[in-house]
Every structure is written in structure tokens, then in C-alpha cells.
Amino acid sequence: MTIDVHDPEGVRLQKVLASAGLGSRRACEELIASGRVTVDGATVRELGVRVDPVRAVIHVDGLRVQLDSSIVTLALNKPKGVVSTMHDPEGRPSIAQYVADRTERLFHVGRLDAETEGLLLLTNDGELANRLSHPSHGVAKTYLAHVEGRVAGSLGGRLTRGIELEDGLVKVDKFQIVQTTPQASLVELVLHEGRNRVVRRLLEEVGHPVTRLVRTQVGPIRLGDLKPGRTRVLSKTEVGSLMTQVGM
């Protein structure tokens, strides 16, 4: 069965792709002709197809294309001591001060406890924020943890099999020891969990209290060399990869 995605009232597909930043119109025509573009799940190879840029769901090479130019998604390197809310009734420093110059109404995606530093995503796309925060989409998060004591090589196996905490079992997807001395260690963990203070509670449970914790990655988005307290706007490709990960 062929789905007819052509909308006679719409805009030519290559023009829509070009205005979304995927290259010149000629380059976008080549993307279409080579079968790399889908509209609402159907592969489109004809150059005359018109689509509604507001409603059409377009993917290129499997990545969702963000067509709405009013949508913005930011990465923030949240400093230690800042709470993950837009306003704190207790008057503590909040993430609002780092996006005070933005006119959009931004939602933070999940949270980091006040003492944890690192990558926090903010967006004015409510659907994307909800999906990224929802446990059912299992978006992986990567942390670097400075912990007390020398970490044994066998700990990774224990953590990937799962550790029972007071609110249930927690399993780590990947674990590696980056550095270790008799007094302290630096470890990296990847997990899908979003429970409150879960990394701190997990490492404390196995006898290695955390002294510093930094989130370095959320899904495909990396903190990179973004300085504490600074933000950057995610590229269209990065936003597309996030949307694809949560089934948008």
C-alpha cells in the first residue's frame, strides 16, 4: 500500500528541507531522489511532492527534521549549588539566571540535584521535554563520579547485575574505572534511571560515597567543553537525533 503524502496546498518538499537547513535546494533534491527522505513514514523519491511543513513528519536518513523554527533546545552546564528549577521559593540560585536573556518559555528536561554538575537540557518543545523525561523511553545518561576509596574491578559486574535500593532495583548499563588510588577513584557510569539522587545512593550503597558528580551526556548529546554556567543552542542534527530517540 502506498501512502499519498502529497498535499496540493503544501510547499515543495525540497524547499521545506532547504529552509530547515539541510543544504541548498539542489542538494535537497538529491536527498529525495536517492530515497533518503520519508514523509509521515513513506519514502518519497519524486521531486514534485508538496507537504504541509506544520504537520508533516519528515525524516532524513532516519533522523527527524525539526521544521518549526520557533522551537529551541539548549544545553546548559549546570554549576554546583544551583537548583534545577526556574524559580526557587527558598531563594537559592536557580537555572533561570542562565537563560534570562531568552524570550522563549523553557522547560528543563529532568533535573540534577543541587550538588551535581553538568549537562541539563532546556527546551520550549513541551512534547520533547515530556518524552525525554519519561522512563519508558529509557534515554541513557552518562556520569563521571569522584568517589571515596579504591574501586575494585569486580564492582562493574555487581552494578550491571543490579543493586537493591530502598525504592527498588537499579541496574547500570555500563561502568568503567577511569582512575583509582587507595584514597579515591574516578568512575564513569551509564544508566537509564531518572530516580532522585540515584547515582549518589547507588555508589554509597556499595561503599563508595560520591565527592563530586558530573553528568556528561544525555542520549546523543554531550557536554563537551561547555563551561560551567554557559549554554549553547543544539544544532538541528542534535535535536533531530533526540527526537528520533524518543520516537517523535
Coordinates of N, CA and C in Angstrom, one line a residue:
M1 N 0.8 -1.2 0.0 CA 0.0 0.0 0.0 C 0.9 1.2 0.0
T2 N 0.6 2.2 -0.9 CA 1.4 3.4 -0.9 C 0.6 4.5 -0.2
I3 N 1.2 5.2 0.6 CA 0.6 6.3 1.3 C 0.8 7.6 0.4
D4 N -0.3 8.3 0.2 CA -0.2 9.5 -0.6 C 0.1 10.7 0.3
V5 N 1.3 11.2 0.3 CA 1.7 12.2 1.3 C 1.6 13.6 0.6
H6 N 1.3 13.6 -0.7 CA 1.2 14.9 -1.5 C 0.1 15.8 -1.0
D7 N 0.4 17.0 -0.7 CA -0.6 18.0 -0.3 C -0.6 19.1 -1.3
P8 N -1.6 19.2 -2.2 CA -1.6 20.2 -3.3 C -1.5 21.6 -2.8
E9 N -1.9 21.9 -1.5 CA -1.8 23.2 -0.9 C -0.4 23.5 -0.3
G10 N 0.4 22.4 -0.2 CA 1.6 22.5 0.6 C 2.8 23.2 -0.1
V11 N 3.9 23.0 0.4 CA 5.2 23.6 -0.1 C 6.0 22.4 -0.6
R12 N 6.8 22.7 -1.7 CA 7.6 21.7 -2.3 C 8.6 21.1 -1.2
L13 N 8.7 19.8 -1.2 CA 9.5 19.1 -0.2 C 10.9 19.6 -0.1
Q14 N 11.5 19.8 -1.3 CA 13.0 20.3 -1.3 C 13.1 21.6 -0.7
K15 N 12.1 22.5 -0.9 CA 12.1 23.8 -0.3 C 12.0 23.8 1.2
V16 N 11.1 22.8 1.7 CA 11.0 22.6 3.1 C 12.3 22.2 3.8
L17 N 12.9 21.2 3.1 CA 14.2 20.7 3.6 C 15.3 21.8 3.6
A18 N 15.4 22.5 2.5 CA 16.4 23.6 2.4 C 16.2 24.6 3.5
S19 N 14.9 25.0 3.8 CA 14.7 26.0 4.8 C 14.9 25.5 6.2
A20 N 14.9 24.1 6.4 CA 15.3 23.5 7.7 C 16.8 23.4 7.8
G21 N 17.5 23.9 6.8 CA 19.0 23.9 7.0 C 19.7 22.7 6.5
L22 N 19.1 21.9 5.6 CA 19.7 20.6 5.1 C 20.5 20.8 3.9
G23 N 20.8 22.0 3.5 CA 21.6 22.3 2.3 C 20.9 23.1 1.3
S24 N 21.5 23.3 0.1 CA 20.8 24.0 -1.0 C 19.7 23.2 -1.5
R25 N 18.8 23.9 -2.3 CA 17.6 23.2 -2.8 C 18.1 22.0 -3.7
R26 N 19.2 22.2 -4.4 CA 19.7 21.2 -5.3 C 20.1 20.0 -4.5
A27 N 20.9 20.3 -3.4 CA 21.3 19.2 -2.5 C 20.2 18.4 -1.9
C28 N 19.1 19.1 -1.6 CA 17.9 18.5 -1.0 C 17.2 17.7 -2.1
E29 N 17.2 18.1 -3.3 CA 16.6 17.3 -4.4 C 17.3 16.0 -4.5
E30 N 18.7 16.0 -4.4 CA 19.5 14.8 -4.4 C 19.1 13.8 -3.3
L31 N 18.9 14.4 -2.1 CA 18.5 13.6 -0.9 C 17.2 12.9 -1.2
I32 N 16.2 13.6 -1.8 CA 14.9 13.0 -2.2 C 15.1 11.9 -3.2
A33 N 15.8 12.2 -4.3 CA 16.0 11.3 -5.4 C 16.6 10.0 -5.0
S34 N 17.5 10.1 -4.0 CA 18.3 8.9 -3.6 C 17.5 8.1 -2.5
G35 N 16.2 8.5 -2.2 CA 15.4 7.7 -1.3 C 15.8 7.9 0.1
R36 N 16.4 9.0 0.5 CA 16.8 9.2 1.9 C 15.8 9.9 2.7
V37 N 14.7 10.3 2.1 CA 13.7 11.2 2.8 C 12.4 10.5 3.0
T38 N 11.8 10.5 4.2 CA 10.5 9.9 4.4 C 9.6 11.0 4.9
V39 N 8.3 11.0 4.5 CA 7.3 11.9 4.9 C 6.2 11.1 5.5
D40 N 5.9 11.3 6.8 CA 4.9 10.5 7.5 C 5.1 9.0 7.3
G41 N 6.4 8.6 7.4 CA 6.7 7.2 7.3 C 6.9 6.6 5.9
A42 N 6.5 7.4 4.9 CA 6.6 6.9 3.5 C 7.8 7.5 2.8
T43 N 8.6 6.7 2.1 CA 9.8 7.2 1.3 C 9.3 8.0 0.1
V44 N 9.8 9.1 -0.1 CA 9.4 10.0 -1.2 C 10.7 10.1 -2.1
R45 N 10.5 9.8 -3.4 CA 11.6 10.0 -4.4 C 11.2 11.0 -5.5
E46 N 9.9 11.4 -5.6 CA 9.5 12.4 -6.6 C 9.8 13.8 -6.1
L47 N 10.3 14.6 -7.1 CA 10.6 16.0 -6.7 C 9.5 16.9 -6.7
G48 N 8.3 16.5 -7.2 CA 7.2 17.4 -7.3 C 6.3 17.4 -6.0
V49 N 6.6 16.6 -5.1 CA 5.8 16.4 -3.9 C 5.7 17.7 -3.0
R50 N 4.5 18.0 -2.6 CA 4.3 19.2 -1.7 C 3.8 18.7 -0.4
V51 N 4.3 19.3 0.7 CA 3.9 18.8 2.0 C 3.5 20.0 2.9
D52 N 2.7 19.8 3.9 CA 2.4 20.8 4.9 C 3.5 20.9 5.9
P53 N 4.3 22.0 5.9 CA 5.5 22.0 6.8 C 5.1 22.0 8.3
V54 N 3.9 22.4 8.6 CA 3.4 22.4 10.0 C 3.1 21.0 10.5
R55 N 2.5 20.2 9.7 CA 2.0 18.9 10.1 C 2.9 17.7 9.7
A56 N 3.6 17.8 8.6 CA 4.3 16.7 8.1 C 5.4 16.2 9.1
V57 N 5.6 14.9 9.2 CA 6.7 14.4 10.0 C 7.7 13.9 9.0
I58 N 8.9 14.6 8.9 CA 9.9 14.3 7.9 C 11.2 13.8 8.6
H59 N 11.7 12.7 8.0 CA 13.0 12.1 8.5 C 13.9 12.1 7.3
V60 N 15.2 12.4 7.5 CA 16.3 12.2 6.5 C 17.3 11.2 7.1
D61 N 17.5 10.1 6.4 CA 18.4 9.1 6.9 C 18.0 8.6 8.3
G62 N 16.7 8.6 8.5 CA 16.2 8.1 9.8 C 16.1 9.1 10.9
L63 N 16.7 10.3 10.7 CA 16.7 11.3 11.7 C 15.5 12.3 11.5
R64 N 14.8 12.6 12.5 CA 13.7 13.6 12.4 C 14.2 15.0 12.1
V65 N 13.5 15.7 11.2 CA 13.9 17.0 10.8 C 13.0 18.0 11.6
Q66 N 13.6 18.9 12.4 CA 12.8 19.9 13.1 C 12.5 21.0 12.2
L67 N 11.2 21.2 11.8 CA 10.8 22.2 10.8 C 10.3 23.5 11.5
D68 N 10.0 23.4 12.8 CA 9.4 24.6 13.4 C 10.6 25.5 13.9
S69 N 10.8 26.6 13.3 CA 12.0 27.4 13.7 C 11.8 28.1 15.0
S70 N 10.5 28.1 15.6 CA 10.3 28.8 16.9 C 10.8 27.8 18.0
I71 N 11.0 26.6 17.7 CA 11.4 25.6 18.7 C 12.9 25.7 19.0
V72 N 13.3 25.8 20.2 CA 14.7 25.9 20.5 C 15.0 24.9 21.7
T73 N 16.2 24.3 21.6 CA 16.6 23.4 22.7 C 18.1 23.7 23.0
L74 N 18.3 23.9 24.3 CA 19.6 24.3 24.8 C 20.3 23.3 25.6
A75 N 21.6 23.3 25.6 CA 22.4 22.5 26.6 C 23.0 23.5 27.6
L76 N 22.8 23.2 28.9 CA 23.4 24.1 30.0 C 24.4 23.2 30.8
N77 N 25.5 23.8 31.1 CA 26.4 23.1 32.0 C 26.1 23.7 33.4
K78 N 25.2 23.0 34.2 CA 24.7 23.5 35.4 C 25.8 23.4 36.5
P79 N 26.1 24.6 37.1 CA 27.2 24.6 38.1 C 26.6 23.9 39.4
K80 N 27.6 23.6 40.3 CA 27.3 23.0 41.6 C 26.6 24.1 42.4
G81 N 25.6 23.7 43.3 CA 24.9 24.7 44.1 C 23.7 25.4 43.5
V82 N 23.4 25.0 42.3 CA 22.3 25.6 41.6 C 21.1 24.6 41.5
V83 N 19.9 25.0 41.8 CA 18.8 24.0 41.8 C 18.2 24.0 40.4
S84 N 17.7 22.8 40.0 CA 17.1 22.6 38.7 C 15.7 23.0 38.6
T85 N 15.4 24.3 38.9 CA 14.1 24.8 38.7 C 14.2 26.2 38.1
M86 N 13.1 26.7 37.6 CA 13.1 28.1 37.0 C 13.0 29.2 38.1
H87 N 12.4 28.7 39.3 CA 12.3 29.7 40.4 C 12.4 28.9 41.7
D88 N 13.1 29.4 42.6 CA 13.2 28.7 43.9 C 12.6 29.5 45.0
P89 N 11.6 29.0 45.7 CA 10.9 29.7 46.8 C 11.9 30.1 47.9
E90 N 12.9 29.2 48.1 CA 13.9 29.5 49.2 C 14.9 30.5 48.8
G91 N 14.9 31.0 47.5 CA 15.8 32.0 47.1 C 17.2 31.5 46.7
R92 N 17.4 30.1 46.6 CA 18.7 29.6 46.2 C 18.9 29.9 44.7
P93 N 20.2 29.9 44.2 CA 20.4 30.1 42.8 C 19.7 29.1 42.0
S94 N 19.0 29.5 40.9 CA 18.3 28.5 40.0 C 18.8 28.7 38.6
I95 N 18.3 27.7 37.7 CA 18.8 27.8 36.3 C 18.2 29.0 35.6
A96 N 17.2 29.6 36.1 CA 16.6 30.8 35.4 C 17.7 31.9 35.1
Q97 N 18.7 32.0 36.0 CA 19.6 33.1 35.7 C 20.5 32.9 34.5
Y98 N 20.6 31.6 34.1 CA 21.5 31.3 32.9 C 20.8 31.4 31.6
V99 N 19.4 31.6 31.7 CA 18.7 31.7 30.4 C 17.8 33.0 30.5
A100 N 18.3 33.9 31.3 CA 17.5 35.2 31.5 C 17.3 36.0 30.2
D101 N 18.3 35.8 29.3 CA 18.2 36.6 28.0 C 17.4 35.9 27.0
R102 N 16.8 34.7 27.2 CA 16.0 34.0 26.2 C 14.5 34.5 26.4
T103 N 13.9 34.7 25.3 CA 12.5 35.1 25.3 C 11.5 33.9 25.4
E104 N 12.0 32.7 25.0 CA 11.1 31.5 25.0 C 10.8 31.1 26.4
R105 N 9.6 30.4 26.5 CA 9.3 29.8 27.8 C 9.9 28.4 27.8
L106 N 11.0 28.2 28.5 CA 11.8 27.0 28.5 C 11.4 26.0 29.6
F107 N 11.4 24.7 29.3 CA 11.2 23.7 30.3 C 12.5 23.0 30.5
H108 N 12.8 22.6 31.7 CA 14.1 21.8 31.9 C 13.7 20.4 31.8
V109 N 14.6 19.6 31.2 CA 14.3 18.2 30.9 C 14.9 17.4 32.1
G110 N 14.0 16.9 33.0 CA 14.5 16.2 34.1 C 15.2 17.2 35.1
R111 N 16.0 16.7 36.0 CA 16.7 17.6 36.9 C 18.0 16.9 37.4
L112 N 18.9 17.8 37.9 CA 20.1 17.3 38.6 C 20.0 17.9 40.0
D113 N 20.4 17.1 41.0 CA 20.3 17.7 42.4 C 21.3 18.8 42.5
A114 N 21.1 19.7 43.5 CA 21.8 20.9 43.5 C 23.3 20.7 43.5
E115 N 23.8 19.6 44.2 CA 25.2 19.4 44.3 C 25.9 18.8 43.0
T116 N 25.0 18.3 42.1 CA 25.5 17.6 40.9 C 25.7 18.7 39.8
E117 N 26.8 18.5 39.0 CA 27.1 19.5 38.0 C 26.8 18.8 36.6
G118 N 26.8 19.7 35.6 CA 26.9 19.1 34.2 C 25.7 19.3 33.4
L119 N 25.5 18.4 32.4 CA 24.6 18.6 31.3 C 23.1 18.6 31.7
L120 N 22.4 19.7 31.4 CA 21.0 19.8 31.6 C 20.4 20.4 30.3
L121 N 19.4 19.7 29.8 CA 18.7 20.2 28.6 C 17.5 21.1 28.9
L122 N 17.3 22.1 28.1 CA 16.2 23.0 28.3 C 15.6 23.2 26.9
T123 N 14.2 23.2 26.8 CA 13.6 23.3 25.5 C 12.2 24.0 25.7
N124 N 11.7 24.6 24.6 CA 10.4 25.1 24.6 C 9.4 24.2 23.9
D125 N 9.9 23.0 23.6 CA 9.1 21.9 23.0 C 8.6 21.0 24.1
G126 N 7.3 21.2 24.5 CA 6.8 20.5 25.7 C 6.7 19.0 25.4
E127 N 6.4 18.6 24.2 CA 6.3 17.2 23.9 C 7.7 16.5 24.0
L128 N 8.7 17.2 23.5 CA 10.1 16.6 23.5 C 10.5 16.5 25.0
A129 N 10.2 17.6 25.8 CA 10.6 17.6 27.2 C 9.9 16.4 28.0
N130 N 8.6 16.2 27.7 CA 7.9 15.1 28.4 C 8.5 13.8 28.0
R131 N 8.7 13.6 26.7 CA 9.2 12.3 26.3 C 10.6 12.0 26.8
L132 N 11.5 13.0 26.8 CA 12.8 12.8 27.3 C 12.8 12.5 28.8
S133 N 11.9 13.0 29.5 CA 11.8 12.8 30.9 C 11.2 11.5 31.3
H134 N 10.4 10.9 30.4 CA 9.6 9.8 30.8 C 10.4 8.5 30.7
P135 N 10.4 7.7 31.8 CA 11.2 6.5 31.9 C 11.0 5.5 30.8
S136 N 9.8 5.5 30.2 CA 9.5 4.5 29.2 C 10.4 4.6 27.9
H137 N 11.0 5.8 27.7 CA 11.8 6.0 26.5 C 13.3 5.6 26.9
G138 N 13.6 5.4 28.2 CA 14.9 4.9 28.6 C 16.1 5.7 27.9
V139 N 16.1 7.0 28.0 CA 17.2 7.8 27.5 C 18.4 7.6 28.4
A140 N 19.5 7.1 27.8 CA 20.7 6.8 28.6 C 21.4 8.1 29.1
K141 N 21.9 8.2 30.3 CA 22.6 9.3 30.8 C 24.0 8.8 31.3
T142 N 25.0 9.6 31.1 CA 26.4 9.3 31.4 C 26.9 10.2 32.5
Y143 N 27.5 9.6 33.6 CA 28.0 10.4 34.7 C 29.5 10.1 34.9
L144 N 30.2 11.1 35.4 CA 31.6 10.9 35.9 C 31.5 11.2 37.4
A145 N 31.9 10.2 38.2 CA 31.8 10.3 39.6 C 33.1 10.2 40.3
H146 N 33.5 11.2 41.1 CA 34.6 11.1 42.0 C 34.1 10.4 43.3
V147 N 34.7 9.3 43.7 CA 34.3 8.6 44.9 C 35.4 8.4 45.9
E148 N 35.0 8.1 47.1 CA 36.0 7.7 48.1 C 36.4 6.3 48.0
G149 N 37.7 6.0 48.2 CA 38.2 4.7 48.3 C 38.6 4.1 46.9
R150 N 39.4 3.0 47.0 CA 39.8 2.3 45.8 C 38.7 1.4 45.3
V151 N 38.3 1.6 44.0 CA 37.2 0.8 43.5 C 37.7 -0.6 42.9
A152 N 37.1 -1.7 43.4 CA 37.5 -3.0 42.9 C 37.1 -3.2 41.5
G153 N 37.9 -4.0 40.7 CA 37.5 -4.3 39.4 C 36.2 -5.1 39.2
S154 N 35.8 -5.8 40.3 CA 34.6 -6.6 40.3 C 33.3 -5.7 40.4
L155 N 33.5 -4.5 40.8 CA 32.3 -3.6 41.1 C 31.4 -3.5 39.9
G156 N 32.0 -3.4 38.7 CA 31.2 -3.2 37.4 C 30.2 -4.3 37.2
G157 N 30.6 -5.5 37.5 CA 29.7 -6.7 37.4 C 28.5 -6.6 38.3
R158 N 28.8 -6.2 39.6 CA 27.7 -6.1 40.6 C 26.7 -5.0 40.1
L159 N 27.2 -3.9 39.6 CA 26.4 -2.8 39.3 C 25.5 -3.1 38.0
T160 N 26.1 -3.8 37.1 CA 25.3 -4.1 35.9 C 24.3 -5.2 36.2
R161 N 24.6 -6.1 37.2 CA 23.6 -7.1 37.6 C 22.4 -6.4 38.4
G162 N 22.8 -5.4 39.1 CA 21.7 -4.6 39.8 C 22.0 -4.6 41.3
I163 N 21.6 -3.5 41.9 CA 21.8 -3.3 43.3 C 20.4 -2.9 43.9
E164 N 20.0 -3.5 45.0 CA 18.7 -3.2 45.6 C 18.8 -1.9 46.4
L165 N 18.0 -0.9 46.1 CA 17.9 0.3 46.9 C 16.6 0.3 47.6
E166 N 16.3 1.3 48.5 CA 15.0 1.2 49.2 C 13.8 1.4 48.3
D167 N 14.0 2.0 47.1 CA 12.9 2.2 46.2 C 13.0 1.2 45.0
G168 N 13.7 0.1 45.2 CA 13.8 -0.9 44.1 C 15.1 -1.1 43.5
L169 N 15.2 -2.1 42.6 CA 16.5 -2.5 42.0 C 17.0 -1.4 41.0
V170 N 18.3 -1.2 41.0 CA 18.9 -0.2 40.0 C 20.0 -1.0 39.3
K171 N 19.9 -1.0 37.9 CA 20.9 -1.6 37.1 C 21.7 -0.5 36.3
V172 N 23.0 -0.7 36.2 CA 23.8 0.2 35.4 C 24.1 -0.4 34.1
D173 N 24.0 0.4 33.0 CA 24.2 -0.2 31.6 C 25.7 -0.4 31.4
K174 N 26.5 0.5 31.7 CA 28.0 0.4 31.5 C 28.7 1.0 32.7
F175 N 29.8 0.5 33.0 CA 30.6 1.0 34.2 C 32.1 0.9 33.8
Q176 N 32.8 1.9 34.1 CA 34.3 1.8 33.9 C 35.0 2.6 34.9
I177 N 36.2 2.0 35.3 CA 37.0 2.8 36.3 C 38.0 3.6 35.4
V178 N 38.0 4.9 35.6 CA 38.8 5.8 34.8 C 40.2 5.9 35.5
Q179 N 40.2 6.1 36.8 CA 41.4 6.2 37.6 C 41.1 5.7 39.0
T180 N 42.2 5.2 39.7 CA 41.9 4.8 41.0 C 43.2 4.8 41.9
T181 N 43.1 5.3 43.1 CA 44.2 5.3 44.1 C 43.7 4.7 45.4
P182 N 44.5 4.4 46.3 CA 44.0 3.9 47.6 C 42.9 4.8 48.3
Q183 N 43.0 6.1 48.0 CA 42.1 7.0 48.7 C 40.9 7.4 48.0
A184 N 41.0 7.4 46.6 CA 39.8 7.9 45.8 C 39.9 7.3 44.4
S185 N 38.7 7.3 43.7 CA 38.6 6.8 42.4 C 37.8 7.7 41.5
L186 N 38.0 7.6 40.2 CA 37.1 8.3 39.3 C 36.5 7.2 38.4
V187 N 35.1 7.2 38.4 CA 34.4 6.2 37.6 C 33.4 6.8 36.7
E188 N 33.1 6.1 35.6 CA 32.1 6.5 34.6 C 31.0 5.5 34.6
L189 N 29.7 6.0 34.7 CA 28.6 5.1 34.7 C 27.6 5.6 33.6
V190 N 26.9 4.6 33.0 CA 25.8 5.0 32.1 C 24.6 4.2 32.6
L191 N 23.5 5.0 32.8 CA 22.2 4.3 33.2 C 21.0 5.0 32.7
H192 N 19.9 4.3 32.6 CA 18.6 4.9 32.1 C 17.8 5.5 33.2
E193 N 18.2 5.4 34.4 CA 17.4 5.8 35.6 C 17.3 7.3 35.7
G194 N 16.1 7.7 36.2 CA 15.9 9.1 36.4 C 15.5 9.3 37.9
R195 N 15.6 8.3 38.7 CA 15.2 8.5 40.1 C 16.0 9.5 40.9
N196 N 15.4 10.1 41.9 CA 16.1 11.1 42.7 C 17.4 10.6 43.3
R197 N 18.5 11.4 43.0 CA 19.9 11.1 43.5 C 20.3 9.7 43.4
V198 N 19.9 9.0 42.3 CA 20.1 7.6 42.2 C 21.6 7.2 42.1
V199 N 22.4 8.0 41.4 CA 23.8 7.7 41.3 C 24.5 7.8 42.6
R200 N 24.2 8.8 43.4 CA 24.8 9.0 44.7 C 24.4 7.9 45.6
R201 N 23.1 7.5 45.6 CA 22.6 6.5 46.5 C 23.2 5.1 46.2
L202 N 23.3 4.9 44.9 CA 23.9 3.6 44.4 C 25.3 3.4 44.8
L203 N 26.1 4.4 44.6 CA 27.6 4.3 44.9 C 27.8 4.3 46.4
E204 N 27.0 5.0 47.2 CA 27.0 5.0 48.6 C 26.7 3.5 49.1
E205 N 25.7 2.9 48.5 CA 25.3 1.6 48.9 C 26.4 0.6 48.7
V206 N 27.3 0.8 47.7 CA 28.4 -0.2 47.5 C 29.7 0.3 48.2
G207 N 29.6 1.3 49.1 CA 30.7 1.6 49.9 C 31.6 2.7 49.3
H208 N 31.2 3.4 48.3 CA 32.0 4.5 47.7 C 31.2 5.8 47.6
P209 N 31.1 6.5 48.7 CA 30.4 7.8 48.7 C 31.0 8.7 47.7
V210 N 30.0 9.5 47.0 CA 30.4 10.4 45.9 C 30.9 11.7 46.5
T211 N 32.0 12.2 46.0 CA 32.5 13.5 46.5 C 32.3 14.6 45.4
R212 N 32.2 14.2 44.1 CA 31.8 15.1 43.1 C 31.1 14.3 42.0
L213 N 30.1 14.9 41.4 CA 29.3 14.2 40.3 C 29.0 15.1 39.2
V214 N 29.4 14.7 38.0 CA 29.1 15.5 36.8 C 28.4 14.6 35.7
R215 N 27.3 15.2 35.2 CA 26.6 14.5 34.1 C 27.2 14.9 32.8
T216 N 27.8 14.0 32.0 CA 28.5 14.4 30.8 C 27.7 14.2 29.5
Q217 N 26.6 13.4 29.6 CA 25.9 13.1 28.3 C 24.5 12.7 28.6
V218 N 23.5 13.1 27.8 CA 22.1 12.7 27.8 C 21.8 12.2 26.4
G219 N 21.4 10.9 26.3 CA 21.2 10.4 25.0 C 22.4 10.7 24.1
P220 N 22.1 11.2 22.9 CA 23.3 11.5 22.0 C 24.0 12.9 22.2
I221 N 23.5 13.6 23.2 CA 24.0 15.0 23.4 C 25.1 15.0 24.5
R222 N 26.3 15.5 24.1 CA 27.4 15.5 25.0 C 27.6 16.9 25.6
L223 N 28.2 16.9 26.8 CA 28.5 18.2 27.5 C 29.7 18.9 26.7
G224 N 30.7 18.0 26.3 CA 31.8 18.6 25.6 C 32.6 19.6 26.4
D225 N 33.1 20.6 25.8 CA 33.9 21.6 26.5 C 33.1 22.9 26.9
L226 N 31.7 22.7 27.1 CA 30.9 23.8 27.5 C 31.3 24.2 29.0
K227 N 31.5 25.5 29.2 CA 32.0 25.9 30.5 C 30.8 26.0 31.5
P228 N 31.1 25.8 32.8 CA 30.0 25.9 33.8 C 29.3 27.2 33.7
G229 N 27.9 27.1 33.8 CA 27.1 28.3 33.7 C 26.9 28.8 32.3
R230 N 27.4 28.2 31.3 CA 27.2 28.6 29.9 C 26.2 27.7 29.2
T231 N 25.5 28.2 28.2 CA 24.5 27.5 27.4 C 25.0 27.5 26.0
R232 N 24.5 26.5 25.2 CA 24.6 26.6 23.8 C 23.4 26.0 23.1
V233 N 23.0 26.5 22.0 CA 21.8 26.0 21.3 C 22.2 24.8 20.5
L234 N 21.4 23.7 20.7 CA 21.7 22.5 20.0 C 21.4 22.7 18.5
S235 N 22.3 22.0 17.7 CA 22.1 22.0 16.2 C 20.8 21.3 15.8
K236 N 20.4 21.5 14.6 CA 19.2 20.8 14.1 C 19.4 19.3 14.1
T237 N 20.7 18.9 13.7 CA 21.0 17.5 13.7 C 20.9 16.9 15.1
E238 N 21.4 17.6 16.1 CA 21.3 17.1 17.5 C 19.9 17.0 18.0
V239 N 19.1 18.0 17.6 CA 17.7 18.0 18.0 C 17.0 16.8 17.3
G240 N 17.3 16.6 16.0 CA 16.7 15.5 15.3 C 17.0 14.2 15.9
S241 N 18.3 14.0 16.4 CA 18.7 12.7 17.0 C 18.0 12.5 18.3
L242 N 17.7 13.6 19.1 CA 17.0 13.5 20.3 C 15.5 13.1 20.0
M243 N 14.9 13.7 19.0 CA 13.5 13.4 18.7 C 13.4 12.0 18.2
T244 N 14.3 11.5 17.4 CA 14.3 10.2 16.9 C 14.4 9.2 18.1
Q245 N 15.3 9.5 19.0 CA 15.5 8.6 20.2 C 14.2 8.4 21.0
V246 N 13.3 9.4 21.0 CA 12.1 9.2 21.8 C 10.9 9.0 20.9
G247 N 11.1 8.6 19.7 CA 10.0 8.1 18.8 C 9.2 9.3 18.3
M248 N 9.7 10.5 18.1 CA 9.0 11.6 17.5 C 9.2 11.6 16.0

